[in-house]
Amino acid sequence: MTAGPEEIAAAVARLRAGGVVAFPTETVYGLGGDAMSADAVGRVFALKGRPATNPLIVHVSGEPMGRELAATGAWSKDAAALARAFWPGSLTIVVAKAGLVPPIVTGGGATVGVRCPAHHATLAMIEGFGGPVVGPSANPSGRVSPTTAAHVRASFGERDVLVLDGGPCRGGIESTVVSLAGPAPRVLRPGPVSVEQIAGVLGRAVERPPAGEVAPADEAAASPGMQARHYAPRTRAVLFEPAEEARVLSRVLSGGGRIAVISGGVSGVPPPHVHLRMPLDADGYAARLYAALREADELGVDLIAVERPNESGTLWDAIRDRLSRAAAPAGQGTR
Ligand code: TXA
Ligand code: MG
C-alpha cells in the first residue's frame, strides 16, 4: 500500500487548510499539523488528549528545514553531524528553539525536538507542504502507538484526521530522542539509534537513560513522554521472565479469567487463553510489538501477559523500555 501523488497532494491540501493528517514514518504513524500554526497544533493536542506541557516533535524534510527551527547558533556542529549521520531516520534531535516556533509546539519550553523521518510519502508531503509538520505518535495520549493506517483509523474519525496510508511501519519503535540542549549530549528516550552510535559520531560521551527502567522524576520532566505509564493497552498487562512462564501462567490461569500470552517461541497456552507468537529477532519483534498489544487488547481478555525478552542489543533495550511502560512486572498487582 503505497501512497501515490494524489494521496500526497490531498494530505498537503489538508495541512494547508490547518487540518490534521496522520502520516507514515519508518517508526510509527504521526499525527501531523502545520508546525507554524498554533491553531493546527492545538487541534493535534486536542485530538490526542495530550497534556499541553508535553512537547511535540517537529518533522522536517531535511537538515536545512531543521536548522531553521533552532535558535541562532543552536544548530551546532554536533547537531549537523547527527543529522548527516542519521537522517532521514529514527533520531530526534533536541536543541534550543528559534523564536518562530510557536510555544504551543514545545509545551512552553525553550527547546524543540526535530526529526527527518525515513518514509518517501511523508518526505514528499513535507516537501510539497513546504514547511515543518508536528507529529506526535498518532494514538490517544498514553496509549499504544499505531504502526498501520488501520490502527490510526481505529482511534480517529476520517473527518478529523486524513490518513496518508504508507503501509505498515518498517521499524515499529519510536525514534531515539537525544538532547543537545544541556551541558552534555543526553539520550532522553531509547530507540533504534544507540547511545554508542551517537557517541561515535560526536566523538564524546553521551548520557543515557537507565536501560529498561522507568526514568526518575527529573527525567520525566525533561522528556514528559518518559512517564512510567505510557504505551499502554487498556487491558491490564504484566511482564514475566521467560524462566517463570510455567509459574506465572499456572497462577494466572488458576484465576479463572482469560489471558493473552505474548511470547517468542512455542507456548503451551491452552484455550480459551490465546497465544500471540512474537518473532525471535529484534527487528521482527519491534515491527510486530504494537500490533500484538492491540490485537491482545481487542480479544477482550482479562489479562495480557508478556514474556520479557532477555536478548541484548540497542533495539531490545528500546523494546524492554516500551514493555516496561506498557505493563507492570508479574506479581505486582494492578496498576
Ligand atoms: O518515532 C517517533 O519519534 C514518532 C514518529 C511519529 O516520528 N513520534 C513520536 O512522538 O514518538 P511522541 O510525541 O509520541 O513522542 C515524542 C517524545 C515525547 O516523549 C516527548 O516528551 C519528547 O519526545 N519530546 C519532544 N520534544 C521534546 C523536547 N523539546 N525536549 C524533550 N523531549 C521532547
Ligand atoms: Mg507517543
Short mmCIF file of C-alpha atoms and ligand atoms in Angstrom, two decimals:
data_model
loop_
_atom_site.label_atom_id
_atom_site.label_comp_id
_atom_site.label_asym_id
_atom_site.label_seq_id
_atom_site.Cartn_x
_atom_site.Cartn_y
_atom_site.Cartn_z
CA MET A 1 0.00 0.00 0.00
CA THR A 2 1.94 3.00 -1.26
CA ALA A 3 0.53 6.48 -1.03
CA GLY A 4 0.73 7.97 -4.52
CA PRO A 5 0.87 11.57 -5.78
CA GLU A 6 -2.90 12.10 -5.39
CA GLU A 7 -2.95 10.99 -1.77
CA ILE A 8 0.11 13.10 -1.01
CA ALA A 9 -1.49 16.13 -2.68
CA ALA A 10 -4.63 15.62 -0.58
CA ALA A 11 -2.52 15.47 2.57
CA VAL A 12 -0.73 18.68 1.63
CA ALA A 13 -4.09 20.37 0.99
CA ARG A 14 -5.32 19.26 4.41
CA LEU A 15 -2.20 20.67 6.08
CA ARG A 16 -2.58 23.96 4.17
CA ALA A 17 -6.16 24.20 5.43
CA GLY A 18 -4.91 23.89 9.01
CA GLY A 19 -6.18 20.32 9.28
CA VAL A 20 -4.69 17.16 10.71
CA VAL A 21 -3.05 14.37 8.68
CA ALA A 22 -1.78 11.05 10.03
CA PHE A 23 1.42 10.25 8.20
CA PRO A 24 3.57 7.12 7.93
CA THR A 25 7.16 7.01 9.12
CA GLU A 26 9.70 4.23 9.48
CA THR A 27 8.93 4.07 13.23
CA VAL A 28 5.21 4.66 13.89
CA TYR A 29 2.45 6.82 12.36
CA GLY A 30 2.47 10.50 13.36
CA LEU A 31 -0.44 12.90 13.86
CA GLY A 32 0.55 15.86 11.71
CA GLY A 33 -0.30 19.52 11.58
CA ASP A 34 1.33 22.73 10.36
CA ALA A 35 4.05 23.37 12.98
CA MET A 36 3.89 27.11 12.36
CA SER A 37 0.16 27.33 13.04
CA ALA A 38 -0.81 27.44 16.71
CA ASP A 39 -4.39 26.56 15.66
CA ALA A 40 -3.34 23.43 13.76
CA VAL A 41 -1.02 22.35 16.56
CA GLY A 42 -3.83 22.95 19.06
CA ARG A 43 -6.01 20.59 17.03
CA VAL A 44 -3.35 17.88 17.27
CA PHE A 45 -3.11 18.30 21.07
CA ALA A 46 -6.90 18.20 21.39
CA LEU A 47 -7.35 15.09 19.23
CA LYS A 48 -4.67 13.23 21.17
CA GLY A 49 -5.85 14.45 24.55
CA ARG A 50 -2.22 15.32 25.17
CA PRO A 51 -1.22 17.44 28.17
CA ALA A 52 -0.23 20.93 26.97
CA THR A 53 3.14 20.62 28.74
CA ASN A 54 4.28 17.59 26.69
CA PRO A 55 6.18 18.94 23.66
CA LEU A 56 5.69 17.69 20.10
CA ILE A 57 8.41 16.52 17.71
CA VAL A 58 8.67 18.62 14.56
CA HIS A 59 9.20 16.69 11.32
CA VAL A 60 11.27 18.18 8.54
CA SER A 61 12.25 17.09 5.03
CA GLY A 62 15.96 17.61 5.61
CA GLU A 63 18.64 19.43 7.58
CA PRO A 64 18.08 22.91 6.07
CA MET A 65 14.47 22.89 7.30
CA GLY A 66 15.57 21.54 10.69
CA ARG A 67 18.24 24.16 11.15
CA GLU A 68 15.67 26.95 10.79
CA LEU A 69 13.80 25.71 13.85
CA ALA A 70 16.85 26.14 16.09
CA ALA A 71 17.81 29.34 17.89
CA THR A 72 20.73 31.26 16.43
CA GLY A 73 23.86 29.19 16.96
CA ALA A 74 21.92 26.29 18.49
CA TRP A 75 22.20 24.14 15.37
CA SER A 76 25.70 23.24 16.46
CA LYS A 77 28.34 21.16 14.73
CA ASP A 78 27.04 18.27 16.82
CA ALA A 79 23.50 18.74 15.53
CA ALA A 80 24.73 18.94 11.95
CA ALA A 81 26.87 15.82 12.40
CA LEU A 82 23.98 13.82 13.87
CA ALA A 83 21.61 14.94 11.13
CA ARG A 84 24.15 13.97 8.49
CA ALA A 85 24.73 10.58 10.08
CA PHE A 86 21.19 9.53 10.93
CA TRP A 87 18.69 11.46 8.77
CA PRO A 88 16.40 10.54 7.25
CA GLY A 89 15.97 8.18 10.16
CA SER A 90 14.99 7.39 13.71
CA LEU A 91 16.76 10.12 15.66
CA THR A 92 15.03 13.17 17.16
CA ILE A 93 17.46 15.98 17.96
CA VAL A 94 16.52 18.42 20.75
CA VAL A 95 18.02 21.92 20.53
CA ALA A 96 17.19 25.43 21.78
CA LYS A 97 14.25 26.62 19.71
CA ALA A 98 14.00 29.58 17.35
CA GLY A 99 11.53 32.35 18.15
CA LEU A 100 9.46 31.41 15.10
CA VAL A 101 8.44 28.05 16.62
CA PRO A 102 5.07 28.65 18.35
CA PRO A 103 5.34 27.99 22.11
CA ILE A 104 2.43 25.53 21.97
CA VAL A 105 4.63 23.15 19.94
CA THR A 106 7.22 22.88 22.70
CA GLY A 107 4.80 22.78 25.61
CA GLY A 108 6.00 26.25 26.56
CA GLY A 109 9.60 25.03 26.78
CA ALA A 110 12.72 26.60 25.30
CA THR A 111 13.78 23.57 23.27
CA VAL A 112 12.42 21.83 20.18
CA GLY A 113 12.78 18.21 19.04
CA VAL A 114 13.43 17.85 15.30
CA ARG A 115 13.37 14.74 13.16
CA CYS A 116 13.54 13.88 9.46
CA PRO A 117 11.61 10.62 9.03
CA ALA A 118 12.63 7.92 6.55
CA HIS A 119 9.44 7.46 4.56
CA HIS A 120 9.20 8.60 0.97
CA ALA A 121 5.50 9.56 1.11
CA THR A 122 5.93 11.69 4.22
CA LEU A 123 9.09 13.33 2.91
CA ALA A 124 7.16 14.17 -0.28
CA MET A 125 4.27 15.52 1.83
CA ILE A 126 6.55 17.80 3.87
CA GLU A 127 8.35 18.94 0.71
CA GLY A 128 5.03 19.63 -1.00
CA PHE A 129 3.73 21.49 2.02
CA GLY A 130 6.96 23.45 2.15
CA GLY A 131 7.31 23.63 5.92
CA PRO A 132 7.73 21.64 9.12
CA VAL A 133 4.97 19.38 10.45
CA VAL A 134 4.42 18.46 14.10
CA GLY A 135 4.00 14.77 14.70
CA PRO A 136 3.37 13.00 17.96
CA SER A 137 2.57 9.32 17.55
CA ALA A 138 -0.98 9.06 16.17
CA ASN A 139 -2.58 7.48 19.24
CA PRO A 140 -4.68 8.89 22.08
CA SER A 141 -2.28 10.10 24.78
CA GLY A 142 -0.79 7.28 26.86
CA ARG A 143 -1.96 4.51 24.52
CA VAL A 144 -0.15 2.15 22.17
CA SER A 145 1.43 3.81 19.12
CA PRO A 146 0.00 2.94 15.68
CA THR A 147 2.04 1.04 13.12
CA THR A 148 -0.65 0.76 10.41
CA ALA A 149 -3.22 3.10 8.86
CA ALA A 150 -5.94 0.85 10.31
CA HIS A 151 -4.57 1.42 13.82
CA VAL A 152 -4.91 5.18 13.28
CA ARG A 153 -8.44 4.83 11.88
CA ALA A 154 -9.44 2.82 14.94
CA SER A 155 -8.74 5.89 17.09
CA PHE A 156 -9.69 8.85 14.92
CA GLY A 157 -12.57 9.60 12.53
CA GLU A 158 -11.98 10.39 8.84
CA ARG A 159 -13.50 13.85 9.29
CA ASP A 160 -10.93 14.83 11.90
CA VAL A 161 -7.88 13.04 10.58
CA LEU A 162 -6.90 12.33 6.97
CA VAL A 163 -4.76 9.18 6.97
CA LEU A 164 -1.94 9.02 4.45
CA ASP A 165 -1.60 5.26 4.14
CA GLY A 166 2.01 4.32 3.57
CA GLY A 167 1.61 0.68 4.59
CA PRO A 168 2.82 -0.88 7.83
CA CYS A 169 5.75 0.85 9.53
CA ARG A 170 9.02 -0.99 9.00
CA GLY A 171 10.54 -0.20 12.40
CA GLY A 172 7.74 -0.18 14.95
CA ILE A 173 9.53 1.51 17.87
CA GLU A 174 9.63 5.31 18.24
CA SER A 175 12.74 7.32 17.46
CA THR A 176 15.64 7.81 19.85
CA VAL A 177 15.41 11.30 21.40
CA VAL A 178 18.78 12.96 22.06
CA SER A 179 19.13 16.35 23.70
CA LEU A 180 21.93 18.70 22.66
CA ALA A 181 20.43 21.49 24.75
CA GLY A 182 22.23 20.67 28.00
CA PRO A 183 25.87 20.67 29.10
CA ALA A 184 26.42 17.14 27.72
CA PRO A 185 24.60 15.23 24.98
CA ARG A 186 21.95 13.09 26.58
CA VAL A 187 19.57 10.41 25.32
CA LEU A 188 16.10 11.11 26.77
CA ARG A 189 14.29 8.20 25.11
CA PRO A 190 15.98 4.99 23.96
CA GLY A 191 15.17 3.93 20.43
CA PRO A 192 16.58 2.37 17.28
CA VAL A 193 19.69 4.59 17.22
CA SER A 194 22.04 3.60 20.04
CA VAL A 195 23.92 5.74 22.55
CA GLU A 196 27.13 4.21 21.17
CA GLN A 197 26.27 5.22 17.60
CA ILE A 198 25.59 8.80 18.74
CA ALA A 199 28.76 8.92 20.84
CA GLY A 200 30.70 7.56 17.85
CA VAL A 201 29.53 10.40 15.63
CA LEU A 202 30.04 13.10 18.29
CA GLY A 203 33.39 11.74 19.45
CA ARG A 204 32.47 12.13 23.13
CA ALA A 205 30.44 10.56 25.89
CA VAL A 206 26.65 10.63 25.77
CA GLU A 207 24.49 10.34 28.89
CA ARG A 208 21.95 7.54 28.73
CA PRO A 209 18.64 6.77 30.37
CA PRO A 210 18.70 3.74 32.68
CA ALA A 211 18.11 0.68 30.44
CA GLY A 212 14.66 -0.84 30.68
CA GLU A 213 13.80 1.13 33.78
CA VAL A 214 11.39 3.89 34.43
CA ALA A 215 13.05 7.28 34.28
CA PRO A 216 13.41 9.19 37.57
CA ALA A 217 11.21 12.20 38.14
CA ASP A 218 13.71 14.74 36.81
CA GLU A 219 13.98 12.89 33.51
CA ALA A 220 10.25 12.59 33.33
CA ALA A 221 10.21 16.36 33.38
CA ALA A 222 12.99 16.58 30.76
CA SER A 223 11.01 14.39 28.36
CA PRO A 224 7.42 14.11 29.53
CA GLY A 225 6.75 11.06 27.35
CA MET A 226 9.08 9.14 29.66
CA GLN A 227 6.46 8.92 32.37
CA ALA A 228 6.07 5.43 33.78
CA ARG A 229 2.66 4.54 32.43
CA HIS A 230 2.73 5.02 28.69
CA TYR A 231 2.32 2.99 25.52
CA ALA A 232 -0.31 1.08 27.49
CA PRO A 233 -3.10 -1.21 26.29
CA ARG A 234 -6.48 -0.88 28.02
CA THR A 235 -6.34 -4.40 29.35
CA ARG A 236 -4.10 -4.90 32.36
CA ALA A 237 -0.72 -6.16 31.18
CA VAL A 238 2.04 -7.88 33.14
CA LEU A 239 5.60 -8.82 32.22
CA PHE A 240 7.09 -12.17 33.14
CA GLU A 241 10.58 -13.61 32.85
CA PRO A 242 10.97 -16.47 30.33
CA ALA A 243 12.02 -18.84 33.11
CA GLU A 244 8.87 -18.01 35.05
CA GLU A 245 6.41 -18.83 32.30
CA ALA A 246 5.06 -22.00 33.85
CA ARG A 247 4.66 -20.49 37.30
CA VAL A 248 3.12 -17.24 36.09
CA LEU A 249 0.75 -18.97 33.74
CA SER A 250 -0.45 -21.53 36.25
CA ARG A 251 -1.03 -18.80 38.81
CA VAL A 252 -2.81 -16.60 36.33
CA LEU A 253 -4.76 -19.46 34.79
CA SER A 254 -6.00 -20.60 38.18
CA GLY A 255 -7.65 -17.18 38.50
CA GLY A 256 -10.33 -18.28 36.05
CA GLY A 257 -10.08 -15.36 33.60
CA ARG A 258 -8.89 -15.43 30.01
CA ILE A 259 -5.41 -14.28 29.21
CA ALA A 260 -3.45 -13.45 26.11
CA VAL A 261 0.19 -14.51 26.28
CA ILE A 262 2.64 -12.62 24.09
CA SER A 263 5.91 -14.51 23.79
CA GLY A 264 8.51 -15.83 21.40
CA GLY A 265 8.72 -19.48 20.55
CA VAL A 266 6.02 -22.05 21.07
CA SER A 267 3.84 -21.86 24.13
CA GLY A 268 1.56 -24.42 25.69
CA VAL A 269 -1.20 -21.95 26.36
CA PRO A 270 -4.47 -23.90 26.28
CA PRO A 271 -7.82 -22.46 25.09
CA PRO A 272 -9.71 -20.32 25.99
CA HIS A 273 -6.44 -18.47 26.50
CA VAL A 274 -4.67 -17.13 23.48
CA HIS A 275 -1.03 -17.15 22.45
CA LEU A 276 0.35 -14.38 20.25
CA ARG A 277 3.69 -15.57 18.97
CA MET A 278 6.43 -12.99 18.56
CA PRO A 279 9.33 -13.03 16.09
CA LEU A 280 12.62 -14.03 17.72
CA ASP A 281 14.74 -11.34 16.05
CA ALA A 282 14.79 -7.74 17.32
CA ASP A 283 13.71 -6.15 14.03
CA GLY A 284 10.80 -8.53 13.65
CA TYR A 285 9.79 -8.18 17.29
CA ALA A 286 9.87 -4.37 17.17
CA ALA A 287 7.82 -4.25 13.99
CA ARG A 288 5.20 -6.56 15.49
CA LEU A 289 5.04 -5.35 19.11
CA TYR A 290 2.39 -2.62 19.00
CA ALA A 291 0.15 -4.58 16.64
CA ALA A 292 0.36 -7.56 19.00
CA LEU A 293 -0.56 -5.41 22.03
CA ARG A 294 -3.53 -4.02 20.11
CA GLU A 295 -4.67 -7.47 19.00
CA ALA A 296 -4.42 -8.75 22.55
CA ASP A 297 -6.39 -5.74 23.75
CA GLU A 298 -9.15 -6.41 21.23
CA LEU A 299 -9.55 -10.05 22.26
CA GLY A 300 -11.43 -8.93 25.34
CA VAL A 301 -9.19 -10.97 27.63
CA ASP A 302 -8.80 -10.22 31.32
CA LEU A 303 -5.03 -10.01 31.26
CA ILE A 304 -2.18 -9.63 28.79
CA ALA A 305 0.97 -11.48 29.92
CA VAL A 306 4.11 -10.53 28.01
CA GLU A 307 7.33 -12.53 28.18
CA ARG A 308 10.16 -10.10 28.80
CA PRO A 309 12.83 -10.69 26.14
CA ASN A 310 16.33 -11.03 27.58
CA GLU A 311 18.47 -10.59 24.49
CA SER A 312 21.00 -7.78 24.50
CA GLY A 313 21.19 -5.03 21.90
CA THR A 314 20.02 -1.48 21.28
CA LEU A 315 16.67 -2.37 19.80
CA TRP A 316 16.00 -4.94 22.54
CA ASP A 317 16.74 -2.22 25.12
CA ALA A 318 14.20 0.06 23.45
CA ILE A 319 11.70 -2.80 23.28
CA ARG A 320 12.13 -3.50 27.01
CA ASP A 321 11.75 0.21 27.73
CA ARG A 322 8.38 0.27 25.93
CA LEU A 323 7.27 -3.00 27.51
CA SER A 324 8.05 -1.75 30.99
CA ARG A 325 5.89 1.29 30.32
CA ALA A 326 3.04 -0.80 28.92
CA ALA A 327 2.99 -3.34 31.73
CA ALA A 328 3.73 -3.93 35.38
CA PRO A 329 6.07 -6.75 36.43
CA ALA A 330 4.21 -10.01 37.08
CA GLY A 331 3.18 -10.32 40.72
CA GLN A 332 2.95 -6.57 41.19
CA GLY A 333 -0.84 -6.48 41.24
CA THR A 334 -2.97 -3.97 39.43
CA ARG A 335 -1.85 -0.53 38.45
O1 TXA B 1 9.35 7.97 16.07
C1 TXA B 1 8.84 8.98 16.58
O2 TXA B 1 9.51 9.78 17.26
C2 TXA B 1 7.35 9.23 16.34
C3 TXA B 1 7.14 9.49 14.85
C4 TXA B 1 5.73 9.89 14.52
O3 TXA B 1 8.06 10.45 14.41
N1 TXA B 1 6.90 10.34 17.13
C5 TXA B 1 6.74 10.26 18.47
O4 TXA B 1 6.26 11.41 19.07
O5 TXA B 1 7.01 9.25 19.11
P1 TXA B 1 5.66 11.42 20.55
O6 TXA B 1 5.14 12.80 20.74
O7 TXA B 1 4.74 10.32 20.72
O8 TXA B 1 6.93 11.24 21.44
C6 TXA B 1 7.90 12.27 21.45
C7 TXA B 1 8.70 12.21 22.69
C8 TXA B 1 7.88 12.53 23.92
O9 TXA B 1 8.37 11.72 24.97
C9 TXA B 1 8.19 13.99 24.16
O10 TXA B 1 8.05 14.33 25.52
C10 TXA B 1 9.63 14.06 23.72
O11 TXA B 1 9.72 13.21 22.61
N2 TXA B 1 9.99 15.42 23.28
C11 TXA B 1 9.51 16.12 22.24
N3 TXA B 1 10.05 17.35 22.19
C12 TXA B 1 10.91 17.42 23.22
C13 TXA B 1 11.76 18.44 23.74
N4 TXA B 1 11.83 19.65 23.17
N5 TXA B 1 12.51 18.16 24.83
C14 TXA B 1 12.44 16.94 25.41
N6 TXA B 1 11.65 15.95 24.99
C15 TXA B 1 10.88 16.17 23.92
MG MG B 2 3.83 8.80 21.65
#
